[in-house]
Amino acid sequence: MATIRITSYGTGHHDDPTAANPVVVDTTALHNPPDDAAVRATLTQLTGRHPDVAAYVLATPGAHQLLDTARRTVVQRITRGQQHIDVHVHCYGGRHRSVVIAELLAADLSVLDDYVHTQHRHINHPILPTRTPAAR
């Protein structure tokens, strides 16, 4: 039986989690509510735990493939006998994209006979200022 620890966080907070050889899931390519004027007013104050935010993020082309790849990577490590697996899911602010993917990954992996723990480091932190394209 493996222990899987999934941590979502925002790289913009500059306190990334540490672990030996984590599975790293970069969600920065996914749609981000604060960057989209069409949904900014309605979705930004919500978090990735809200179904409307999840639907918005998952509407990004490639979002489901990103989730599938992360799941397969974790399952491969379990199959190889790894007993403790850290999964670091990040975006810029840690409130929307990383939370959506971390929550869905935890739900997918919970069907296994393994222990899955999820932590959202920055879900309740203030929204960070939107980065300019040059800063990305």
JSON list of N, CA and C in Angstrom, two decimals, residues 23-64:
[
{"chain": "A", "resi": 23, "resn": "VAL", "atom": "N", "xyz": [6.51, 13.81, -8.35]},
{"chain": "A", "resi": 23, "resn": "VAL", "atom": "CA", "xyz": [5.85, 13.92, -9.64]},
{"chain": "A", "resi": 23, "resn": "VAL", "atom": "C", "xyz": [5.42, 15.39, -9.73]},
{"chain": "A", "resi": 24, "resn": "VAL", "atom": "N", "xyz": [5.86, 16.10, -10.74]},
{"chain": "A", "resi": 24, "resn": "VAL", "atom": "CA", "xyz": [5.56, 17.52, -10.88]},
{"chain": "A", "resi": 24, "resn": "VAL", "atom": "C", "xyz": [4.56, 17.71, -12.01]},
{"chain": "A", "resi": 25, "resn": "VAL", "atom": "N", "xyz": [3.47, 18.40, -11.69]},
{"chain": "A", "resi": 25, "resn": "VAL", "atom": "CA", "xyz": [2.41, 18.65, -12.67]},
{"chain": "A", "resi": 25, "resn": "VAL", "atom": "C", "xyz": [2.30, 20.16, -12.83]},
{"chain": "A", "resi": 26, "resn": "ASP", "atom": "N", "xyz": [2.66, 20.65, -14.01]},
{"chain": "A", "resi": 26, "resn": "ASP", "atom": "CA", "xyz": [2.64, 22.08, -14.31]},
{"chain": "A", "resi": 26, "resn": "ASP", "atom": "C", "xyz": [1.34, 22.42, -15.02]},
{"chain": "A", "resi": 27, "resn": "THR", "atom": "N", "xyz": [0.49, 23.20, -14.35]},
{"chain": "A", "resi": 27, "resn": "THR", "atom": "CA", "xyz": [-0.82, 23.54, -14.91]},
{"chain": "A", "resi": 27, "resn": "THR", "atom": "C", "xyz": [-0.86, 24.95, -15.50]},
{"chain": "A", "resi": 28, "resn": "THR", "atom": "N", "xyz": [0.30, 25.59, -15.63]},
{"chain": "A", "resi": 28, "resn": "THR", "atom": "CA", "xyz": [0.31, 26.97, -16.08]},
{"chain": "A", "resi": 28, "resn": "THR", "atom": "C", "xyz": [-0.21, 27.17, -17.50]},
{"chain": "A", "resi": 29, "resn": "ALA", "atom": "N", "xyz": [-0.26, 26.14, -18.30]},
{"chain": "A", "resi": 29, "resn": "ALA", "atom": "CA", "xyz": [-0.78, 26.27, -19.66]},
{"chain": "A", "resi": 29, "resn": "ALA", "atom": "C", "xyz": [-2.31, 26.24, -19.72]},
{"chain": "A", "resi": 30, "resn": "LEU", "atom": "N", "xyz": [-2.95, 25.93, -18.61]},
{"chain": "A", "resi": 30, "resn": "LEU", "atom": "CA", "xyz": [-4.41, 25.83, -18.58]},
{"chain": "A", "resi": 30, "resn": "LEU", "atom": "C", "xyz": [-5.04, 27.22, -18.42]},
{"chain": "A", "resi": 31, "resn": "HIS", "atom": "N", "xyz": [-6.31, 27.33, -18.82]},
{"chain": "A", "resi": 31, "resn": "HIS", "atom": "CA", "xyz": [-7.04, 28.59, -18.68]},
{"chain": "A", "resi": 31, "resn": "HIS", "atom": "C", "xyz": [-7.04, 29.02, -17.22]},
{"chain": "A", "resi": 32, "resn": "ASN", "atom": "N", "xyz": [-6.78, 30.32, -16.99]},
{"chain": "A", "resi": 32, "resn": "ASN", "atom": "CA", "xyz": [-6.68, 30.87, -15.65]},
{"chain": "A", "resi": 32, "resn": "ASN", "atom": "C", "xyz": [-7.71, 31.99, -15.49]},
{"chain": "A", "resi": 33, "resn": "PRO", "atom": "N", "xyz": [-8.67, 31.87, -14.59]},
{"chain": "A", "resi": 33, "resn": "PRO", "atom": "CA", "xyz": [-9.71, 32.89, -14.44]},
{"chain": "A", "resi": 33, "resn": "PRO", "atom": "C", "xyz": [-9.19, 34.32, -14.29]},
{"chain": "A", "resi": 34, "resn": "PRO", "atom": "N", "xyz": [-8.15, 34.58, -13.48]},
{"chain": "A", "resi": 34, "resn": "PRO", "atom": "CA", "xyz": [-7.71, 35.98, -13.36]},
{"chain": "A", "resi": 34, "resn": "PRO", "atom": "C", "xyz": [-7.18, 36.58, -14.67]},
{"chain": "A", "resi": 35, "resn": "ASP", "atom": "N", "xyz": [-6.75, 35.74, -15.59]},
{"chain": "A", "resi": 35, "resn": "ASP", "atom": "CA", "xyz": [-6.20, 36.24, -16.86]},
{"chain": "A", "resi": 35, "resn": "ASP", "atom": "C", "xyz": [-7.26, 36.47, -17.93]},
{"chain": "A", "resi": 36, "resn": "ASP", "atom": "N", "xyz": [-8.51, 36.12, -17.66]},
{"chain": "A", "resi": 36, "resn": "ASP", "atom": "CA", "xyz": [-9.56, 36.17, -18.67]},
{"chain": "A", "resi": 36, "resn": "ASP", "atom": "C", "xyz": [-10.63, 37.18, -18.26]},
{"chain": "A", "resi": 37, "resn": "ALA", "atom": "N", "xyz": [-10.68, 38.30, -18.97]},
{"chain": "A", "resi": 37, "resn": "ALA", "atom": "CA", "xyz": [-11.63, 39.36, -18.63]},
{"chain": "A", "resi": 37, "resn": "ALA", "atom": "C", "xyz": [-13.08, 38.88, -18.69]},
{"chain": "A", "resi": 38, "resn": "ALA", "atom": "N", "xyz": [-13.37, 37.88, -19.50]},
{"chain": "A", "resi": 38, "resn": "ALA", "atom": "CA", "xyz": [-14.74, 37.39, -19.65]},
{"chain": "A", "resi": 38, "resn": "ALA", "atom": "C", "xyz": [-15.25, 36.67, -18.40]},
{"chain": "A", "resi": 39, "resn": "VAL", "atom": "N", "xyz": [-14.36, 36.12, -17.59]},
{"chain": "A", "resi": 39, "resn": "VAL", "atom": "CA", "xyz": [-14.79, 35.38, -16.39]},
{"chain": "A", "resi": 39, "resn": "VAL", "atom": "C", "xyz": [-14.18, 35.92, -15.10]},
{"chain": "A", "resi": 40, "resn": "ARG", "atom": "N", "xyz": [-13.31, 36.87, -15.23]},
{"chain": "A", "resi": 40, "resn": "ARG", "atom": "CA", "xyz": [-12.58, 37.39, -14.06]},
{"chain": "A", "resi": 40, "resn": "ARG", "atom": "C", "xyz": [-13.53, 37.76, -12.91]},
{"chain": "A", "resi": 41, "resn": "ALA", "atom": "N", "xyz": [-14.57, 38.49, -13.20]},
{"chain": "A", "resi": 41, "resn": "ALA", "atom": "CA", "xyz": [-15.47, 38.97, -12.14]},
{"chain": "A", "resi": 41, "resn": "ALA", "atom": "C", "xyz": [-16.24, 37.84, -11.47]},
{"chain": "A", "resi": 42, "resn": "THR", "atom": "N", "xyz": [-16.57, 36.79, -12.21]},
{"chain": "A", "resi": 42, "resn": "THR", "atom": "CA", "xyz": [-17.39, 35.72, -11.63]},
{"chain": "A", "resi": 42, "resn": "THR", "atom": "C", "xyz": [-16.57, 34.56, -11.04]},
{"chain": "A", "resi": 43, "resn": "LEU", "atom": "N", "xyz": [-15.41, 34.27, -11.59]},
{"chain": "A", "resi": 43, "resn": "LEU", "atom": "CA", "xyz": [-14.67, 33.08, -11.16]},
{"chain": "A", "resi": 43, "resn": "LEU", "atom": "C", "xyz": [-13.46, 33.35, -10.28]},
{"chain": "A", "resi": 44, "resn": "THR", "atom": "N", "xyz": [-12.88, 34.52, -10.36]},
{"chain": "A", "resi": 44, "resn": "THR", "atom": "CA", "xyz": [-11.62, 34.76, -9.66]},
{"chain": "A", "resi": 44, "resn": "THR", "atom": "C", "xyz": [-11.75, 34.61, -8.15]},
{"chain": "A", "resi": 45, "resn": "GLN", "atom": "N", "xyz": [-12.83, 35.06, -7.58]},
{"chain": "A", "resi": 45, "resn": "GLN", "atom": "CA", "xyz": [-12.97, 34.99, -6.12]},
{"chain": "A", "resi": 45, "resn": "GLN", "atom": "C", "xyz": [-13.32, 33.57, -5.63]},
{"chain": "A", "resi": 46, "resn": "LEU", "atom": "N", "xyz": [-13.66, 32.69, -6.55]},
{"chain": "A", "resi": 46, "resn": "LEU", "atom": "CA", "xyz": [-13.89, 31.29, -6.21]},
{"chain": "A", "resi": 46, "resn": "LEU", "atom": "C", "xyz": [-12.55, 30.56, -6.22]},
{"chain": "A", "resi": 47, "resn": "THR", "atom": "N", "xyz": [-12.56, 29.30, -5.85]},
{"chain": "A", "resi": 47, "resn": "THR", "atom": "CA", "xyz": [-11.34, 28.49, -5.91]},
{"chain": "A", "resi": 47, "resn": "THR", "atom": "C", "xyz": [-11.55, 27.32, -6.85]},
{"chain": "A", "resi": 48, "resn": "GLY", "atom": "N", "xyz": [-10.49, 26.55, -7.03]},
{"chain": "A", "resi": 48, "resn": "GLY", "atom": "CA", "xyz": [-10.55, 25.38, -7.89]},
{"chain": "A", "resi": 48, "resn": "GLY", "atom": "C", "xyz": [-11.45, 24.27, -7.36]},
{"chain": "A", "resi": 49, "resn": "ARG", "atom": "N", "xyz": [-11.95, 24.41, -6.16]},
{"chain": "A", "resi": 49, "resn": "ARG", "atom": "CA", "xyz": [-12.92, 23.44, -5.63]},
{"chain": "A", "resi": 49, "resn": "ARG", "atom": "C", "xyz": [-14.33, 23.71, -6.14]},
{"chain": "A", "resi": 50, "resn": "HIS", "atom": "N", "xyz": [-14.56, 24.86, -6.73]},
{"chain": "A", "resi": 50, "resn": "HIS", "atom": "CA", "xyz": [-15.90, 25.21, -7.22]},
{"chain": "A", "resi": 50, "resn": "HIS", "atom": "C", "xyz": [-16.10, 24.58, -8.60]},
{"chain": "A", "resi": 51, "resn": "PRO", "atom": "N", "xyz": [-17.26, 23.96, -8.84]},
{"chain": "A", "resi": 51, "resn": "PRO", "atom": "CA", "xyz": [-17.49, 23.29, -10.13]},
{"chain": "A", "resi": 51, "resn": "PRO", "atom": "C", "xyz": [-17.39, 24.21, -11.34]},
{"chain": "A", "resi": 52, "resn": "ASP", "atom": "N", "xyz": [-17.75, 25.48, -11.20]},
{"chain": "A", "resi": 52, "resn": "ASP", "atom": "CA", "xyz": [-17.65, 26.40, -12.34]},
{"chain": "A", "resi": 52, "resn": "ASP", "atom": "C", "xyz": [-16.19, 26.66, -12.71]},
{"chain": "A", "resi": 53, "resn": "VAL", "atom": "N", "xyz": [-15.34, 26.77, -11.71]},
{"chain": "A", "resi": 53, "resn": "VAL", "atom": "CA", "xyz": [-13.91, 26.96, -11.96]},
{"chain": "A", "resi": 53, "resn": "VAL", "atom": "C", "xyz": [-13.34, 25.70, -12.59]},
{"chain": "A", "resi": 54, "resn": "ALA", "atom": "N", "xyz": [-13.71, 24.55, -12.05]},
{"chain": "A", "resi": 54, "resn": "ALA", "atom": "CA", "xyz": [-13.23, 23.28, -12.61]},
{"chain": "A", "resi": 54, "resn": "ALA", "atom": "C", "xyz": [-13.63, 23.14, -14.07]},
{"chain": "A", "resi": 55, "resn": "ALA", "atom": "N", "xyz": [-14.87, 23.44, -14.38]},
{"chain": "A", "resi": 55, "resn": "ALA", "atom": "CA", "xyz": [-15.33, 23.33, -15.77]},
{"chain": "A", "resi": 55, "resn": "ALA", "atom": "C", "xyz": [-14.55, 24.28, -16.67]},
{"chain": "A", "resi": 56, "resn": "TYR", "atom": "N", "xyz": [-14.30, 25.48, -16.20]},
{"chain": "A", "resi": 56, "resn": "TYR", "atom": "CA", "xyz": [-13.56, 26.46, -16.97]},
{"chain": "A", "resi": 56, "resn": "TYR", "atom": "C", "xyz": [-12.13, 25.97, -17.24]},
{"chain": "A", "resi": 57, "resn": "VAL", "atom": "N", "xyz": [-11.44, 25.53, -16.21]},
{"chain": "A", "resi": 57, "resn": "VAL", "atom": "CA", "xyz": [-10.06, 25.06, -16.36]},
{"chain": "A", "resi": 57, "resn": "VAL", "atom": "C", "xyz": [-10.01, 23.83, -17.26]},
{"chain": "A", "resi": 58, "resn": "LEU", "atom": "N", "xyz": [-10.93, 22.90, -17.06]},
{"chain": "A", "resi": 58, "resn": "LEU", "atom": "CA", "xyz": [-10.93, 21.65, -17.84]},
{"chain": "A", "resi": 58, "resn": "LEU", "atom": "C", "xyz": [-11.33, 21.85, -19.29]},
{"chain": "A", "resi": 59, "resn": "ALA", "atom": "N", "xyz": [-11.88, 23.02, -19.61]},
{"chain": "A", "resi": 59, "resn": "ALA", "atom": "CA", "xyz": [-12.22, 23.31, -21.01]},
{"chain": "A", "resi": 59, "resn": "ALA", "atom": "C", "xyz": [-10.98, 23.65, -21.84]},
{"chain": "A", "resi": 60, "resn": "THR", "atom": "N", "xyz": [-9.84, 23.81, -21.18]},
{"chain": "A", "resi": 60, "resn": "THR", "atom": "CA", "xyz": [-8.60, 24.06, -21.89]},
{"chain": "A", "resi": 60, "resn": "THR", "atom": "C", "xyz": [-8.22, 22.83, -22.71]},
{"chain": "A", "resi": 61, "resn": "PRO", "atom": "N", "xyz": [-7.92, 23.00, -24.01]},
{"chain": "A", "resi": 61, "resn": "PRO", "atom": "CA", "xyz": [-7.42, 21.84, -24.77]},
{"chain": "A", "resi": 61, "resn": "PRO", "atom": "C", "xyz": [-6.17, 21.27, -24.09]},
{"chain": "A", "resi": 62, "resn": "GLY", "atom": "N", "xyz": [-6.17, 19.98, -23.89]},
{"chain": "A", "resi": 62, "resn": "GLY", "atom": "CA", "xyz": [-5.04, 19.30, -23.26]},
{"chain": "A", "resi": 62, "resn": "GLY", "atom": "C", "xyz": [-5.17, 19.10, -21.76]},
{"chain": "A", "resi": 63, "resn": "ALA", "atom": "N", "xyz": [-6.19, 19.67, -21.14]},
{"chain": "A", "resi": 63, "resn": "ALA", "atom": "CA", "xyz": [-6.34, 19.56, -19.68]},
{"chain": "A", "resi": 63, "resn": "ALA", "atom": "C", "xyz": [-6.54, 18.10, -19.25]},
{"chain": "A", "resi": 64, "resn": "HIS", "atom": "N", "xyz": [-7.39, 17.38, -19.95]},
{"chain": "A", "resi": 64, "resn": "HIS", "atom": "CA", "xyz": [-7.65, 15.98, -19.58]},
{"chain": "A", "resi": 64, "resn": "HIS", "atom": "C", "xyz": [-6.42, 15.11, -19.82]}
]
